[in-house]
CSV table of C-alpha atoms in Angstrom, one decimal:
chain,number,residue,atom,x,y,z
C,1,UNK,CA,8.1,16.4,-1.5
C,2,UNK,CA,6.3,14.2,0.9
C,3,UNK,CA,7.3,11.3,2.0
C,4,UNK,CA,7.0,8.6,4.7
C,5,UNK,CA,10.1,7.0,6.8
C,6,UNK,CA,10.1,3.8,8.0
C,7,UNK,CA,13.2,3.2,10.5
C,8,UNK,CA,13.0,-0.1,11.7
C,9,UNK,CA,13.2,-3.2,9.1
C,10,UNK,CA,12.8,-5.7,11.4
C,11,UNK,CA,10.8,-5.8,14.9
C,12,UNK,CA,10.5,-8.5,17.6
C,13,UNK,CA,8.2,-8.8,20.5
C,14,UNK,CA,7.0,-11.2,23.4
C,15,UNK,CA,3.9,-12.4,23.1
C,16,UNK,CA,1.3,-10.8,24.7
C,17,UNK,CA,3.6,-7.8,25.6
C,18,UNK,CA,3.0,-4.4,23.7
C,19,UNK,CA,5.0,-3.3,20.5
C,20,UNK,CA,5.5,0.5,19.2
C,21,UNK,CA,6.4,0.4,15.1
C,22,UNK,CA,8.1,4.0,14.1
C,23,UNK,CA,6.8,6.3,11.7
C,24,UNK,CA,7.2,10.0,10.6
C,25,UNK,CA,6.3,11.7,7.8
C,26,UNK,CA,7.3,14.5,5.5
C,27,UNK,CA,4.3,17.4,3.9
C,28,UNK,CA,3.8,20.6,3.2
C,29,UNK,CA,0.0,20.2,3.4
C,30,UNK,CA,-2.3,21.0,5.9
C,31,UNK,CA,-4.9,18.5,5.2
C,32,UNK,CA,-3.9,14.8,4.7
C,33,UNK,CA,-4.8,11.3,6.1
C,34,UNK,CA,-1.8,8.3,7.9
C,35,UNK,CA,-2.9,4.7,7.4
C,36,UNK,CA,-1.9,1.6,8.5
C,37,UNK,CA,-1.1,-2.0,6.6
C,38,UNK,CA,-0.3,-5.0,7.8
C,39,UNK,CA,1.1,-7.7,5.1
C,40,UNK,CA,0.6,-11.5,6.6
C,41,UNK,CA,2.8,-13.7,4.8
C,42,UNK,CA,0.1,-14.5,2.7
C,43,UNK,CA,0.4,-11.7,1.0
C,44,UNK,CA,-2.7,-9.0,1.0
C,45,UNK,CA,-2.8,-5.8,2.1
C,46,UNK,CA,-5.0,-5.3,5.0
C,47,UNK,CA,-6.1,-1.9,5.9
C,48,UNK,CA,-5.4,-1.4,10.0
C,49,UNK,CA,-6.1,2.2,11.0
C,50,UNK,CA,-7.1,5.8,10.5
C,51,UNK,CA,-5.8,8.7,11.9
C,52,UNK,CA,-7.0,11.9,10.1
C,53,UNK,CA,-4.7,15.7,10.1
C,54,UNK,CA,-7.6,17.4,12.8
C,55,UNK,CA,-8.2,14.5,15.2
C,56,UNK,CA,-7.3,15.6,17.8
C,57,UNK,CA,-7.7,12.3,19.6
C,58,UNK,CA,-5.7,9.4,19.1
C,59,UNK,CA,-7.3,6.5,16.7
C,60,UNK,CA,-7.8,3.2,18.1
C,61,UNK,CA,-8.9,0.2,16.7
C,62,UNK,CA,-9.5,-2.9,19.0
C,63,UNK,CA,-6.2,-3.8,19.9
C,64,UNK,CA,-4.7,-0.9,17.8
C,65,UNK,CA,-4.0,2.5,18.4
C,66,UNK,CA,-2.0,5.3,16.3
C,67,UNK,CA,0.0,7.4,18.5
C,68,UNK,CA,-0.1,10.8,16.5
C,69,UNK,CA,1.9,13.5,17.7
C,70,UNK,CA,1.8,16.2,14.8
C,71,UNK,CA,4.3,18.3,16.2
C,72,UNK,CA,7.3,16.2,15.8
C,73,UNK,CA,4.9,14.4,12.2
C,74,UNK,CA,4.9,11.1,13.7
C,75,UNK,CA,2.5,8.8,13.7
C,76,UNK,CA,3.6,5.4,15.3
C,77,UNK,CA,1.0,2.5,15.0
C,78,UNK,CA,1.1,0.9,18.8
C,79,UNK,CA,0.0,-3.1,19.4
C,80,UNK,CA,-1.3,-3.9,22.5
C,81,UNK,CA,-1.3,-7.9,23.4
C,82,UNK,CA,0.6,-8.6,21.2
C,83,UNK,CA,-0.6,-12.2,19.6
C,84,UNK,CA,1.3,-15.0,17.3
C,85,UNK,CA,-1.1,-13.8,14.3
C,86,UNK,CA,0.4,-10.6,14.2
C,87,UNK,CA,3.2,-11.6,13.0
C,88,UNK,CA,3.5,-9.6,9.2
C,89,UNK,CA,4.9,-6.8,7.4
C,90,UNK,CA,3.9,-2.9,8.7
C,91,UNK,CA,3.3,-0.5,6.6
C,92,UNK,CA,3.2,3.7,7.2
C,93,UNK,CA,0.9,5.4,4.2
C,94,UNK,CA,0.1,8.8,3.9
C,95,UNK,CA,-2.9,10.3,2.0
C,96,UNK,CA,-3.0,13.8,0.9
C,97,UNK,CA,-2.5,15.4,-2.4
C,98,UNK,CA,-0.9,12.2,-3.6
C,99,UNK,CA,-0.5,8.6,-1.9
C,100,UNK,CA,2.9,7.3,-0.3
C,101,UNK,CA,3.5,4.1,1.2
C,102,UNK,CA,6.9,3.5,3.6
C,103,UNK,CA,9.6,0.6,3.0
C,104,UNK,CA,8.1,-1.2,5.6
C,105,UNK,CA,8.5,-2.8,9.1
C,106,UNK,CA,8.5,-7.0,10.0
C,107,UNK,CA,6.9,-7.8,13.1
C,108,UNK,CA,7.6,-11.0,14.4
C,109,UNK,CA,6.0,-12.5,17.4
C,110,UNK,CA,8.1,-14.8,19.6
C,111,UNK,CA,6.6,-16.9,21.6
M,1,UNK,CA,-19.1,-6.6,-2.5
M,2,UNK,CA,-16.4,-8.1,-4.8
M,3,UNK,CA,-14.1,-4.4,-4.0
M,4,UNK,CA,-10.5,-4.7,-6.4
M,5,UNK,CA,-10.3,-8.0,-8.3
M,6,UNK,CA,-7.3,-8.5,-10.2
M,7,UNK,CA,-6.8,-11.4,-12.6
M,8,UNK,CA,-4.7,-13.7,-13.3
M,9,UNK,CA,-3.1,-14.7,-9.3
M,10,UNK,CA,-0.4,-16.4,-11.4
M,11,UNK,CA,1.4,-16.0,-14.3
M,12,UNK,CA,4.7,-16.9,-15.5
M,13,UNK,CA,6.2,-15.5,-19.1
M,14,UNK,CA,9.6,-15.6,-21.1
M,15,UNK,CA,11.7,-13.3,-21.8
M,16,UNK,CA,10.0,-11.2,-24.6
M,17,UNK,CA,6.3,-11.8,-23.9
M,18,UNK,CA,3.8,-9.5,-23.8
M,19,UNK,CA,0.7,-9.7,-21.0
M,20,UNK,CA,-1.9,-7.7,-19.3
M,21,UNK,CA,-2.4,-7.8,-16.0
M,22,UNK,CA,-6.4,-6.8,-15.2
M,23,UNK,CA,-7.6,-4.7,-12.5
M,24,UNK,CA,-11.4,-4.2,-11.6
M,25,UNK,CA,-13.2,-2.7,-8.8
M,26,UNK,CA,-16.8,-2.1,-7.9
M,27,UNK,CA,-16.8,1.1,-5.6
M,28,UNK,CA,-17.3,3.4,-8.2
M,29,UNK,CA,-13.4,4.7,-7.2
M,30,UNK,CA,-12.3,7.5,-9.1
M,31,UNK,CA,-8.1,7.0,-8.2
M,32,UNK,CA,-6.9,3.6,-9.1
M,33,UNK,CA,-2.7,2.8,-8.4
M,34,UNK,CA,-0.9,-0.4,-10.1
M,35,UNK,CA,2.0,-1.0,-7.3
M,36,UNK,CA,4.8,-3.8,-7.7
M,37,UNK,CA,6.5,-5.9,-4.4
M,38,UNK,CA,9.9,-7.2,-4.8
M,39,UNK,CA,10.8,-10.3,-2.0
M,40,UNK,CA,11.1,-8.7,1.3
M,41,UNK,CA,10.8,-4.9,0.3
M,42,UNK,CA,7.6,-2.3,0.1
M,43,UNK,CA,5.3,-0.9,-2.4
M,44,UNK,CA,6.7,1.1,-5.4
M,45,UNK,CA,4.3,3.2,-7.7
M,46,UNK,CA,4.3,2.0,-11.2
M,47,UNK,CA,1.3,3.9,-12.5
M,48,UNK,CA,-1.8,5.6,-11.1
M,49,UNK,CA,-4.8,7.0,-12.4
M,50,UNK,CA,-7.4,10.1,-11.0
M,51,UNK,CA,-10.6,9.0,-13.2
M,52,UNK,CA,-11.1,7.5,-16.8
M,53,UNK,CA,-9.1,8.6,-18.7
M,54,UNK,CA,-6.7,10.1,-16.9
M,55,UNK,CA,-3.3,8.1,-16.4
M,56,UNK,CA,0.1,9.2,-15.1
M,57,UNK,CA,3.8,7.9,-14.1
M,58,UNK,CA,4.5,7.0,-10.5
M,59,UNK,CA,8.2,6.2,-9.3
M,60,UNK,CA,8.6,2.5,-11.8
M,61,UNK,CA,6.9,3.4,-15.1
M,62,UNK,CA,9.9,1.7,-17.5
M,63,UNK,CA,8.7,-0.9,-19.1
M,64,UNK,CA,5.0,-0.5,-18.3
M,65,UNK,CA,1.6,1.2,-19.8
M,66,UNK,CA,-1.7,1.6,-18.7
M,67,UNK,CA,-5.1,2.8,-19.6
M,68,UNK,CA,-8.1,3.7,-18.3
M,69,UNK,CA,-11.2,4.1,-20.6
M,70,UNK,CA,-13.3,2.8,-17.8
M,71,UNK,CA,-13.7,3.8,-14.2
M,72,UNK,CA,-13.9,0.1,-13.0
M,73,UNK,CA,-11.4,-1.0,-14.9
M,74,UNK,CA,-7.4,-0.4,-14.4
M,75,UNK,CA,-5.7,-3.0,-16.6
M,76,UNK,CA,-1.7,-3.4,-17.1
M,77,UNK,CA,0.4,-3.8,-20.0
M,78,UNK,CA,3.6,-5.3,-20.1
M,79,UNK,CA,5.2,-5.1,-23.7
M,80,UNK,CA,8.6,-6.9,-23.6
M,81,UNK,CA,8.8,-9.2,-20.8
M,82,UNK,CA,12.2,-8.7,-18.9
M,83,UNK,CA,13.4,-10.9,-15.8
M,84,UNK,CA,13.3,-7.6,-13.6
M,85,UNK,CA,9.8,-7.9,-13.8
M,86,UNK,CA,9.7,-10.4,-11.7
M,87,UNK,CA,7.2,-9.1,-8.6
M,88,UNK,CA,4.3,-9.4,-7.0
M,89,UNK,CA,1.8,-7.1,-9.2
M,90,UNK,CA,-1.0,-5.1,-6.0
M,91,UNK,CA,-3.8,-3.1,-7.8
M,92,UNK,CA,-5.6,0.1,-5.6
M,93,UNK,CA,-8.1,1.9,-5.5
M,94,UNK,CA,-9.6,4.7,-3.0
M,95,UNK,CA,-12.4,7.0,-3.3
M,96,UNK,CA,-10.3,10.0,-1.6
M,97,UNK,CA,-6.6,10.9,-0.9
M,98,UNK,CA,-6.9,12.4,2.7
M,99,UNK,CA,-9.6,10.3,4.7
M,100,UNK,CA,-10.0,7.2,3.0
M,101,UNK,CA,-7.6,3.8,3.2
M,102,UNK,CA,-6.6,2.5,-0.3
M,103,UNK,CA,-8.3,-0.4,-1.2
M,104,UNK,CA,-6.0,-3.7,-2.4
M,105,UNK,CA,-6.4,-6.5,-4.7
M,106,UNK,CA,-5.1,-9.7,-3.8
M,107,UNK,CA,-2.1,-9.5,-6.1
M,108,UNK,CA,-0.4,-11.2,-9.2
M,109,UNK,CA,2.1,-13.0,-9.1
M,110,UNK,CA,5.3,-12.8,-12.1
M,111,UNK,CA,7.4,-14.5,-12.9
M,112,UNK,CA,9.5,-13.9,-16.0
M,113,UNK,CA,12.0,-17.0,-17.2
């Protein structure tokens, strides 16, 4: 069975600090993709960052980076220099022979 | 470029009524999905489609039906609305499972009273 696990229901971070949101996955596929989405309180789902299973370099998109550890089957999202606007739900997802979402982590940035 | 369009944005139904949530995408994506999201929770897959004429059940299909007669459209039908179906419904599409993200509509907020 394939699945995504996000073990942190809620996280707090001080403004301007970095924060890591955890994601582990389970798959028997050789080729798969890992994705992170942000869902602010307004409700829309915003795609943030992608990592392919064969990518050797960790993906980065501005203040977002994906810490990909293939042997540990983890794909943690790192947000650097947190801003108040980063307060939102964050979902990890995996695409392979099917698409799966984790249960999400609620991030609150404290001024 | 519209992306994924969901209508309506909000709807209130009475118990036992039926309705169709519309979803259309203009990106020529083969894969389309319907999710529901209950307050404070994650996404649960209701139905998905890998192409026109092909649909399959997800995690929570009971009480819902779908059809996929064209690549662009993937409507979700609620037959006998129940309070447990009060939720936010998201439609999503993608061209490919491994290398492309899912593109989401803005959601339909549905209340069953």
